[in-house]
Short mmCIF file of C-alpha atoms in Angstrom, two decimals:
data_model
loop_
_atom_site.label_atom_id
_atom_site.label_comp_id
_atom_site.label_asym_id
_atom_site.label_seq_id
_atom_site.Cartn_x
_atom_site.Cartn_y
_atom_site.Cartn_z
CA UNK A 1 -53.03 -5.89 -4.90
CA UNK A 2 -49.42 -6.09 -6.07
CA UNK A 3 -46.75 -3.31 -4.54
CA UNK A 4 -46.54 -2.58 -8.54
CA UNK A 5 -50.05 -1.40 -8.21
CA UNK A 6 -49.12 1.16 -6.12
CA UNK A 7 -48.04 3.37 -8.93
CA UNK A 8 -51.69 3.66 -11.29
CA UNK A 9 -52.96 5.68 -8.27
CA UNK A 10 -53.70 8.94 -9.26
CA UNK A 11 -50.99 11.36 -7.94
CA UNK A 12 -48.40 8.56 -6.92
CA UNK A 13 -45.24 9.27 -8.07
CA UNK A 14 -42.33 5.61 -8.01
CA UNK A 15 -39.00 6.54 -5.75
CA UNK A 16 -37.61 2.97 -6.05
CA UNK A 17 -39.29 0.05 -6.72
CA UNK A 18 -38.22 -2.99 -4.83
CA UNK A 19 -39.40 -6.51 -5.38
CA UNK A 20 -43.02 -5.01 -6.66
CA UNK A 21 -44.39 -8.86 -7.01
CA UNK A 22 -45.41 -8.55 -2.84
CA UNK A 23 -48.96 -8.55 -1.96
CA UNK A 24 -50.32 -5.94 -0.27
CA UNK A 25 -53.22 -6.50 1.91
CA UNK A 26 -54.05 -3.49 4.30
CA UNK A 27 -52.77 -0.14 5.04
CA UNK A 28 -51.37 1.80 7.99
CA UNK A 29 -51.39 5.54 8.67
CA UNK A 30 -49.31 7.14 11.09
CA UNK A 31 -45.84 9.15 12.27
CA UNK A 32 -45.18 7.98 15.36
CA UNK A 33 -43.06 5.11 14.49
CA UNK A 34 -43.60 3.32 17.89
CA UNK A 35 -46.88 3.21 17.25
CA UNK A 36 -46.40 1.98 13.66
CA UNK A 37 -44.11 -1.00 14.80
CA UNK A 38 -46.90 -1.87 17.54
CA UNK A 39 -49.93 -1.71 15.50
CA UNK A 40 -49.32 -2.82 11.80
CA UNK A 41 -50.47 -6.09 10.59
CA UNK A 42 -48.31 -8.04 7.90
CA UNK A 43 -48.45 -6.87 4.15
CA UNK A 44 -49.65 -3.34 5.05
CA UNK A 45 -48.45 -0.03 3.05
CA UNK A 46 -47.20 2.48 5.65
CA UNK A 47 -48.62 6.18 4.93
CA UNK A 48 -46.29 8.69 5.85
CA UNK A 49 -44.87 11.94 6.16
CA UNK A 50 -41.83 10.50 7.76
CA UNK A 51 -39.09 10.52 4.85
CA UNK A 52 -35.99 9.42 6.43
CA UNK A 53 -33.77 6.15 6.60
CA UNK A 54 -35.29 5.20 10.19
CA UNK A 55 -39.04 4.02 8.28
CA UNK A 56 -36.81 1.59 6.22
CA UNK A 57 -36.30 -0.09 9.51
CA UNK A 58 -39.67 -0.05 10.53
CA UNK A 59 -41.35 -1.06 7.82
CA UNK A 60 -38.03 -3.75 7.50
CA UNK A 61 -38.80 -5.12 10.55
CA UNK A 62 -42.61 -4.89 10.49
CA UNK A 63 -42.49 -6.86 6.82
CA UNK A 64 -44.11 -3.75 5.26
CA UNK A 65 -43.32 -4.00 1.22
CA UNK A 66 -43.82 -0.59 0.78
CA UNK A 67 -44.27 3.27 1.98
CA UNK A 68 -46.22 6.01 0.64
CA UNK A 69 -44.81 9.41 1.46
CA UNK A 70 -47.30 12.44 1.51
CA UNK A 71 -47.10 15.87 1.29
CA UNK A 72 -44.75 15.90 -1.23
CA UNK A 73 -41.69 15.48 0.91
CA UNK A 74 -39.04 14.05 -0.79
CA UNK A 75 -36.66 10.70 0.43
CA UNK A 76 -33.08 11.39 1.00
CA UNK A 77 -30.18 9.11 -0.79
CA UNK A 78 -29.72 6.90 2.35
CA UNK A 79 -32.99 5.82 2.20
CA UNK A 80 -33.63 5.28 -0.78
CA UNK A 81 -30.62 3.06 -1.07
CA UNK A 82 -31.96 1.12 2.81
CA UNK A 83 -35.02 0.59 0.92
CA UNK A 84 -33.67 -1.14 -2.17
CA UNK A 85 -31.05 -3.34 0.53
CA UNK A 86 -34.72 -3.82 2.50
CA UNK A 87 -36.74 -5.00 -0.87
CA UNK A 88 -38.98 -2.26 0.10
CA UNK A 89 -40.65 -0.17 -2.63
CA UNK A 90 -41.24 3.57 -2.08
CA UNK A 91 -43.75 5.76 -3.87
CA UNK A 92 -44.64 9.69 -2.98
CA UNK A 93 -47.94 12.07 -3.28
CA UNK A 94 -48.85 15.34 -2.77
CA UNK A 95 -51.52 14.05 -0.92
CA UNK A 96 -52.22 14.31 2.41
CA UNK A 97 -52.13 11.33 4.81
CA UNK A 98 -55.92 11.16 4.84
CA UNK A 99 -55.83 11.47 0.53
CA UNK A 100 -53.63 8.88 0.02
CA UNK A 101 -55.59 6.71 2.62
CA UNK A 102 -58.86 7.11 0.93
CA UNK A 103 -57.05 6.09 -2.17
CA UNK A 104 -56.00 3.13 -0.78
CA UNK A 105 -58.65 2.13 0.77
CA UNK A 106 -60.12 2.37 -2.86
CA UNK A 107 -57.95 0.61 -4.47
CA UNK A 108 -58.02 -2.29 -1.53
CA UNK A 109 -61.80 -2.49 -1.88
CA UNK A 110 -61.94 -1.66 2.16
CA UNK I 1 5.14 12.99 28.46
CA UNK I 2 5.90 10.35 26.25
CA UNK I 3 6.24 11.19 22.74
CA UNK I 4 4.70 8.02 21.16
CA UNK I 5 1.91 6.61 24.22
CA UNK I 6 2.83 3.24 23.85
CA UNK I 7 5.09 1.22 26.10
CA UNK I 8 7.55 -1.41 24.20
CA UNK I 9 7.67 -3.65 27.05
CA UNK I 10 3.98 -4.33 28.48
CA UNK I 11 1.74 -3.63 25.84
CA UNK I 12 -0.70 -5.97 24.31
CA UNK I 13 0.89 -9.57 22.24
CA UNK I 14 -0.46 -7.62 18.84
CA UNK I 15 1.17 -4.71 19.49
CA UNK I 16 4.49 -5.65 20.86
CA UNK I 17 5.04 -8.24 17.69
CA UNK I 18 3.78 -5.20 15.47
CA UNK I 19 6.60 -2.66 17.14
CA UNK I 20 9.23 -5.44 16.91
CA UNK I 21 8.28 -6.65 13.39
CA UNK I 22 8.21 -3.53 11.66
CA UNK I 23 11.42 -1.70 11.28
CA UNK I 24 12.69 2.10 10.97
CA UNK I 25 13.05 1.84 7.32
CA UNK I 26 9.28 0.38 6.76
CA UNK I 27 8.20 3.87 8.76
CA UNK I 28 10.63 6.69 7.66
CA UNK I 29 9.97 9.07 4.98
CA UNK I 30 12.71 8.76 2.26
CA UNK I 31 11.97 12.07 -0.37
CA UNK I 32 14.70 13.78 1.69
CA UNK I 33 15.13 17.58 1.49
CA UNK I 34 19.25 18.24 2.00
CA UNK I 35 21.68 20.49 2.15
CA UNK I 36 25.44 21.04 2.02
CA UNK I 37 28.16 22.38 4.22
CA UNK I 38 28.46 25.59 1.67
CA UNK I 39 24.66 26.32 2.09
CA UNK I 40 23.87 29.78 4.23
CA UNK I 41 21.19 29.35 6.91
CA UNK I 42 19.19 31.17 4.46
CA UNK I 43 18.92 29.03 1.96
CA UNK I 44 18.10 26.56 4.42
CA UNK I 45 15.88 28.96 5.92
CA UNK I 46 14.13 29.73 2.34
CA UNK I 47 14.27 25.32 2.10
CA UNK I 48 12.16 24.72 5.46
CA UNK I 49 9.35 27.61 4.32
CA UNK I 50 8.96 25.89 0.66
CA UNK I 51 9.15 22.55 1.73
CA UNK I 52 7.10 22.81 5.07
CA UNK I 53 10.00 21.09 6.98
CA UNK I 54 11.61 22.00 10.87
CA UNK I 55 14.76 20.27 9.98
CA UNK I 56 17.30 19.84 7.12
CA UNK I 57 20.39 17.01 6.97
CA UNK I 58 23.32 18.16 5.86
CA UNK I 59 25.01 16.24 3.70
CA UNK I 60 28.52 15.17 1.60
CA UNK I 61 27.62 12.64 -0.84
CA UNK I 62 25.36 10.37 0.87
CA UNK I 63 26.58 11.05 4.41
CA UNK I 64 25.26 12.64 7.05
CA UNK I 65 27.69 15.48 8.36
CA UNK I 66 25.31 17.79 10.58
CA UNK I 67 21.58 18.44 10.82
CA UNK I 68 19.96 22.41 10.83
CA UNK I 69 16.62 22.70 12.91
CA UNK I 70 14.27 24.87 13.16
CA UNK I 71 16.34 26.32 16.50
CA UNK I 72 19.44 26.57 14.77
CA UNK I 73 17.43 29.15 12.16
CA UNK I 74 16.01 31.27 15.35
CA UNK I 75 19.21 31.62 16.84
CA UNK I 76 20.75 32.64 13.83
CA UNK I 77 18.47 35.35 13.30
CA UNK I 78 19.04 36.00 17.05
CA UNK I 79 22.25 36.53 16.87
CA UNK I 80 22.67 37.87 13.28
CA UNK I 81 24.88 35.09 11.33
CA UNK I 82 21.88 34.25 9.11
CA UNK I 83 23.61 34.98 5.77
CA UNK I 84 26.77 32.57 7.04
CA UNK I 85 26.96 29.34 5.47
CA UNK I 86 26.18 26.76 7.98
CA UNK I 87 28.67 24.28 8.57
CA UNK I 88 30.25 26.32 11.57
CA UNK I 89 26.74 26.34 13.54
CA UNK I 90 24.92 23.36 12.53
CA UNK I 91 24.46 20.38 14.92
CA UNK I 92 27.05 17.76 14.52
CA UNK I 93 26.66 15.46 17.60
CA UNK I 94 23.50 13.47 16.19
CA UNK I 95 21.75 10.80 17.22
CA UNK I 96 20.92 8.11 14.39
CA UNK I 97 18.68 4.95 13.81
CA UNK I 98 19.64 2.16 11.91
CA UNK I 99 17.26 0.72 8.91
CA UNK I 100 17.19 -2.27 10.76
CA UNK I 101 16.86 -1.51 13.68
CA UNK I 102 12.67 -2.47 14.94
CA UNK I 103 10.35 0.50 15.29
CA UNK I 104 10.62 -0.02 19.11
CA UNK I 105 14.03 1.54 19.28
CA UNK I 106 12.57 4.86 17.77
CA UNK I 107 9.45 4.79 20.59
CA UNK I 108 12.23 4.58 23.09
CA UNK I 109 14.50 7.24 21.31
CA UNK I 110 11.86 10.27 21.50
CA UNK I 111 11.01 9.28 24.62
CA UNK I 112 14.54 9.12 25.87
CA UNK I 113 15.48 12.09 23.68
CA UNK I 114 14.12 15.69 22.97
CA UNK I 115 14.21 15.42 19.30
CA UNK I 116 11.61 15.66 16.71
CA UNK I 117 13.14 13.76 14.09
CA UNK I 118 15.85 11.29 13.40
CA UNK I 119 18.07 10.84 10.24
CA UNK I 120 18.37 7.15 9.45
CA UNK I 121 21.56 5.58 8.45
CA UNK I 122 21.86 2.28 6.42
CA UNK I 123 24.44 -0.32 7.27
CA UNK I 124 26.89 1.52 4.79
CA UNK I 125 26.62 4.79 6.78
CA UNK I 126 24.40 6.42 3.93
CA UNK I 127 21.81 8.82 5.21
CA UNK I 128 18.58 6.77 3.40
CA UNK I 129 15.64 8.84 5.59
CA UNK I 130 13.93 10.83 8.13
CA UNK I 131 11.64 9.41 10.54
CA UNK I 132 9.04 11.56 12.79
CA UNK I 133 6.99 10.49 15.80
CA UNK I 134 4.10 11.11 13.86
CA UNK I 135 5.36 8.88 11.17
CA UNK I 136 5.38 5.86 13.82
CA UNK I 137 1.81 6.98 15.44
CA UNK I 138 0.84 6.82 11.33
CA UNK I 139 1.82 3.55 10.62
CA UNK I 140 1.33 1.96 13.98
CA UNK I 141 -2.49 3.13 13.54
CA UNK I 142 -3.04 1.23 10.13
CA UNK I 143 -0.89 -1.44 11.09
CA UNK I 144 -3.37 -2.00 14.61
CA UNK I 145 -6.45 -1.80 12.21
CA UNK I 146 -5.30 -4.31 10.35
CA UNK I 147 -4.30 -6.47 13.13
CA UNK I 148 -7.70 -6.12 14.68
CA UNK I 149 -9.99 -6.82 11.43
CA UNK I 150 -7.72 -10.74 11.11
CA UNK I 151 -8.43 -11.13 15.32
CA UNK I 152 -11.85 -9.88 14.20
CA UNK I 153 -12.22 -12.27 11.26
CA UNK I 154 -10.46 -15.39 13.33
CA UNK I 155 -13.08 -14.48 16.18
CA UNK I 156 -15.94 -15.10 13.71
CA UNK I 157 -14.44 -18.07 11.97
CA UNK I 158 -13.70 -19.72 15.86
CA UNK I 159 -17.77 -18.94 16.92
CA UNK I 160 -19.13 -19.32 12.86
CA UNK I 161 -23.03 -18.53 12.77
CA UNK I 162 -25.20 -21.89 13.38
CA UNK I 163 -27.92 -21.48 11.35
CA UNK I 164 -31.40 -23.16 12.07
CA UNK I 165 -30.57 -23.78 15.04
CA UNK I 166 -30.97 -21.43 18.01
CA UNK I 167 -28.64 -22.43 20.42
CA UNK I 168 -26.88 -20.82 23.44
CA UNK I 169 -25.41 -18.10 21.07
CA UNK I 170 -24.84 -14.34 22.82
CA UNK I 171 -24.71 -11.83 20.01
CA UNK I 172 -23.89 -8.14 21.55
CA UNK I 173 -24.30 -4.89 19.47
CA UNK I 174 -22.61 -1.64 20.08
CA UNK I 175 -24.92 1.51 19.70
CA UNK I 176 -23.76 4.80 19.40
CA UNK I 177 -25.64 7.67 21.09
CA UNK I 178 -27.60 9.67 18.70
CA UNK I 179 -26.56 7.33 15.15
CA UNK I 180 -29.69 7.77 13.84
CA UNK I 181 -27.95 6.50 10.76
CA UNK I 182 -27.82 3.00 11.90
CA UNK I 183 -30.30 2.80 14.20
CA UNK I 184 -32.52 -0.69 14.02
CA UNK I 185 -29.09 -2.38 12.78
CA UNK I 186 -29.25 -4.58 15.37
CA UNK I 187 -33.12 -5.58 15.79
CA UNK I 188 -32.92 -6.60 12.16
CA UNK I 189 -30.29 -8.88 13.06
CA UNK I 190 -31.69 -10.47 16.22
CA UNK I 191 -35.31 -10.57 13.40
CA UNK I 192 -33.38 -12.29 10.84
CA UNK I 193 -32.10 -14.72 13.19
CA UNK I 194 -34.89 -16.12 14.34
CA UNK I 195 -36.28 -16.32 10.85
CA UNK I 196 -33.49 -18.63 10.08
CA UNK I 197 -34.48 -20.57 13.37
CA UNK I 198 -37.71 -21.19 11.96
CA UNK I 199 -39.35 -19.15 14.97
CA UNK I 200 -43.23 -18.24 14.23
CA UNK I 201 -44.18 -14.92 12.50
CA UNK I 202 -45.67 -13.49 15.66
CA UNK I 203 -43.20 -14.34 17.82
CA UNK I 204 -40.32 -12.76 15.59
CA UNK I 205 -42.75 -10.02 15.60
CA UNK I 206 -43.06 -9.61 19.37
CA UNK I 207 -38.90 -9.70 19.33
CA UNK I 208 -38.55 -7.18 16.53
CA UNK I 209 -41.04 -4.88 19.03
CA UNK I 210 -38.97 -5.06 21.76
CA UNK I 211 -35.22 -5.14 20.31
CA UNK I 212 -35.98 -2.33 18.19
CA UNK I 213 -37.70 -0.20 21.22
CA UNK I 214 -35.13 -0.85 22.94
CA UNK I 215 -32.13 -0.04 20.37
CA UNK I 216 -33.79 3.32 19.46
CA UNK I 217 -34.38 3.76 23.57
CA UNK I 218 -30.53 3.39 23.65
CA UNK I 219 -30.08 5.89 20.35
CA UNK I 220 -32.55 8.37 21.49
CA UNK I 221 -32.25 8.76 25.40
CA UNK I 222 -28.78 7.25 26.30
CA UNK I 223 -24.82 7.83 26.25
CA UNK I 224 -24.88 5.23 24.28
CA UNK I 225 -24.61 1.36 25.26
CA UNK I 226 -24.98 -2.47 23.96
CA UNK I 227 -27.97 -4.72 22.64
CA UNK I 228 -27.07 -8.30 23.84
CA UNK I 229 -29.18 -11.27 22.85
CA UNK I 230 -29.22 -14.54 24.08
CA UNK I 231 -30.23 -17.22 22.47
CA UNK I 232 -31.35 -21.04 23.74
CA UNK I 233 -33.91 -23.48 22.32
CA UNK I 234 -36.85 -21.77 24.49
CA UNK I 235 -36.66 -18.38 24.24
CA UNK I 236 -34.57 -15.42 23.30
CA UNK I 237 -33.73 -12.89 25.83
CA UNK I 238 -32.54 -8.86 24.80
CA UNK I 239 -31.25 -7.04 27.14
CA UNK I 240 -30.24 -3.01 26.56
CA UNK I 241 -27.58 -2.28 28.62
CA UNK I 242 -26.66 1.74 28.40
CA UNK I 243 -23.98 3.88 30.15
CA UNK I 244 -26.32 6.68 31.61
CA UNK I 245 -27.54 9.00 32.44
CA UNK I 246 -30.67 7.00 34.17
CA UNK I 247 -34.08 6.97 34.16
CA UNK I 248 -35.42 9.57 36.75
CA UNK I 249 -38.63 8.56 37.33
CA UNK I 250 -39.19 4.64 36.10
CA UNK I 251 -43.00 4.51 36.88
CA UNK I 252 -43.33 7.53 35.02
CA UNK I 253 -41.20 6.37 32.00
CA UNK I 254 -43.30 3.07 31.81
CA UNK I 255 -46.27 5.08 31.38
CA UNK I 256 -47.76 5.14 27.87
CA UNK I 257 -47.12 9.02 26.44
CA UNK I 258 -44.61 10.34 28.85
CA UNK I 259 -41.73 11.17 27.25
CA UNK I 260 -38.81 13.40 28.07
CA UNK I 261 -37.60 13.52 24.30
CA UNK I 262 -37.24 16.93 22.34
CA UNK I 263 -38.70 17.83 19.57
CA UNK I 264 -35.93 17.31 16.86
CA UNK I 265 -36.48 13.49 17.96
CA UNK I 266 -40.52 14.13 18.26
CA UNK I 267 -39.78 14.92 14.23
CA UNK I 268 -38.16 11.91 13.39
CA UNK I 269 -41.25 10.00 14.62
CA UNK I 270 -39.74 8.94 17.77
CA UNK I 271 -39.97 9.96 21.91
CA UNK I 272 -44.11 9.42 21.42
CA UNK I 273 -43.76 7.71 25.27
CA UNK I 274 -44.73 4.31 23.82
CA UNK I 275 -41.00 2.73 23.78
CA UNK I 276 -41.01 1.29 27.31
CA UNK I 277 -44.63 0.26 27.43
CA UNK I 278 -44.65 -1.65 24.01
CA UNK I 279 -41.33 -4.06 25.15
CA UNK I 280 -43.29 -4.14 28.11
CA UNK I 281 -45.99 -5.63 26.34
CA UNK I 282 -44.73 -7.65 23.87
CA UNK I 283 -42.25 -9.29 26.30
CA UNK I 284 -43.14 -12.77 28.12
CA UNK I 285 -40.86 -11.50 30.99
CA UNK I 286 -39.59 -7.98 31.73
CA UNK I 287 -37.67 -5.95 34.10
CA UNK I 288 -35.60 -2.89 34.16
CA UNK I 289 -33.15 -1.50 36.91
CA UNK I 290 -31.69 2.15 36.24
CA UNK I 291 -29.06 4.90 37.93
CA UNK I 292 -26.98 7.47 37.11
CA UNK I 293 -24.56 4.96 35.73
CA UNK I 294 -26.86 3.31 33.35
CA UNK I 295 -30.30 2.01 32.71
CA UNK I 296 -30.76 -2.14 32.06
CA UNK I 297 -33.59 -3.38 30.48
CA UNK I 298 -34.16 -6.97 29.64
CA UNK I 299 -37.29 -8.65 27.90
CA UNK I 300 -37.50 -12.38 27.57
CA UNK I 301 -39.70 -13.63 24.94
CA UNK I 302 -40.32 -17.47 24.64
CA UNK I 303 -39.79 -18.71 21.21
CA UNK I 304 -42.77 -21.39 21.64
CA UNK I 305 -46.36 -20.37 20.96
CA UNK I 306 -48.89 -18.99 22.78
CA UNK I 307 -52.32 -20.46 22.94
CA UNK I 308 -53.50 -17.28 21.47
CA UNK I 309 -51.31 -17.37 18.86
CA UNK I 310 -51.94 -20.51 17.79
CA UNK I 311 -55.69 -19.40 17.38
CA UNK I 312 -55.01 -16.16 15.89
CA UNK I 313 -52.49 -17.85 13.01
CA UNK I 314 -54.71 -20.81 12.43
#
């Protein structure tokens, strides 16, 4: 599915969107970030509670198009801005990391 | 101790043409608050407290006849002539710059003399301004910013980016102990470099790994330090080079999950004790040396495939 697809999941709220055309193929879940960077595969949404400028550069460097934060945590300014300099789109839930997974994984057919 | 740090003789090429170039009346402050012969030491008292000041020409016309400093007002009080105009006490043996006269002549006048400010004469003998050490420190500082942005600007123009073409290039990054803020500045570049190169996905992949392990490493657990990458046709090589404190324990620290971080960096998603041992495994070639002076840690990775890369992209 398209990043733009992101958004017609029930509960997901658009932060920025950034280049929405990108495919996403697979998903990751996690908060460690070293352990995001050394296990994602390309074109994978990273499922987060970590709201902060740093994930930009993750997912930036991991070619992740887009991040879902949970819990209902909300993105400060200097990410959001990273994010649209990153073409990265972000969306947020107040779902849990497992919720938004499932959802996902619905959407992806997985 | 010198007033203004900076010597006129043996500093650096920049400097000494900047402290030659730039004269007295490019530095000195010229909304001048005066007085006149008649004026009591009160008034000019009264004149310093409004006008935030520690010392007040005195003036006939445009000349300079005397100067009242802050000293001149104590002793006054002191000795009880406060109320007396102050042409009988002020200070009348002063020592003036010239307009002209280079910037390097007023470093070498507060060092040479006890004085916190100068008057400044023009050639007709008019008092045109005040100058201050810290209007020299002031200007020098802007002037040596700009000065180093054109050497930095020539520097890049001299050694211009060659893109698609990976080739013997060093770049070096500067990270700052706990910037968060900018953190993975630097992996992106060495990422987007290869791009350009035309290096495979999983390679850049394998580089991103490791120069971004290593940057945060630097962020995280150093004083702070350099990312240096070098570049040539076969491989690209990182090295994190950081200023202390050292690695106690280096078996220990390559262990996956050990981790010495607190838990303000646990929060951030970081200090999980997989830093070391990802480069580690990502990198074609790796080896770190540590002290109390500083930790190095460099990771080759060759920028030709891997059989199982090969297989894994076909």
């Amino acid at each position: 599915m398209k990043v733009s697809d992101l958004v017609k999941i029930e509960g997901f709220k658009t932060v920025t969107l950034n280049d929405d055309t990108q495919i996403i193929k697979n998903a990751y879940t996690g908060d460690l970030l070293s352990d995001v960077i050394a296990n994602v595969g390309e074109d994978s949404v990273l499922i987060t509670v970590q709201a902060h400028k740093n994930t930009i550069a993750v997912c930036s460097l991991s070619s992740m198009p887009a991040i879902i934060i949970c819990n209902g945590r909300s993105c400060p300014d200097d990410m959001i801005k990273a994010a649209a300099e990153n073409d990265i789109s972000i969306f947020t839930t107040d779902d849990t990391q497992f919720g938004a997974s499932v959802k996902i994984a619905k959407a992806l057919n997985l | 101790m010198q007033e203004i740090p900076i010597s006129t003789y043996s500093s650096p090429t920049v400097v000494l043409d900047l402290i030659y170039r730039l004269k007295v009346k490019d530095v000195m402050y010229k909304d001048l608050v005066c007085a006149n012969m008649d004026s009591t030491l009160r008034e000019i008292q009264h004149l310093m407290k409004s006008k935030k000041i520690t010392g007040v020409p005195i003036v006939q016309g445009k000349r300079l006849i005397g100067l009242v400093s802050m000293d001149d007002i104590i002793q006054a009080l002191d000795k009880g002539y406060i109320e007396e105009p102050c042409k009988a006490y002020m200070s009348r043996n002063i020592i003036v710059l010239e307009d002209d006269m280079p910037i390097s002549f007023a470093i070498n006048y507060f060092d040479k003399f006890s004085f916190h400010r100068f008057p400044v004469l023009n050639r007709e003998k008019e008092l045109i301004g005040m100058i201050t050490s810290r209007d020299i420190t002031a200007t020098l500082l802007v002037e040596i910013n700009r000065e180093i942005e054109l050497l930095e600007k020539a520097q890049a123009k001299n050694n211009p980016p060659q893109l698609n073409n990976i080739n013997g290039e060093i770049h070096s990054y500067n990270i700052i102990k706990h910037d968060f803020e900018n953190a993975g500045y630097a992996s992106t570049q060495i990422k987007k470099k290869l791009k350009t190169g035309g290096v495979a996905t999983p390679i850049i992949r394998r580089a991103a790994i490791a120069s971004y392990e290593m940057e945060m490493n630097i962020v995280v657990h150093s004083n702070g330090g350099q990312l240096i990458a070098t570049y040539t046709p076969e491989k690209v090589i990182i090295s994190a080079q950081d200023r202390g404190p050292g690695i106690k324990d280096l078996e220990k620290a390559l262990t996956p999950g050990w981790t010495t971080a607190n838990d303000w960096i646990r929060s951030l998603g970081f200090g999980a004790g997989m830093g070391l041992p990802n480069v580690k495994n990502v990198s074609d070639d790796f080896s770190i040396t540590s002290g109390p002076k500083g930790t190095t840690v460099t990771c080759t990775i060759n920028l030709h495939k891997k059989d199982e890369e090969k297989i894994n992209e076909s």
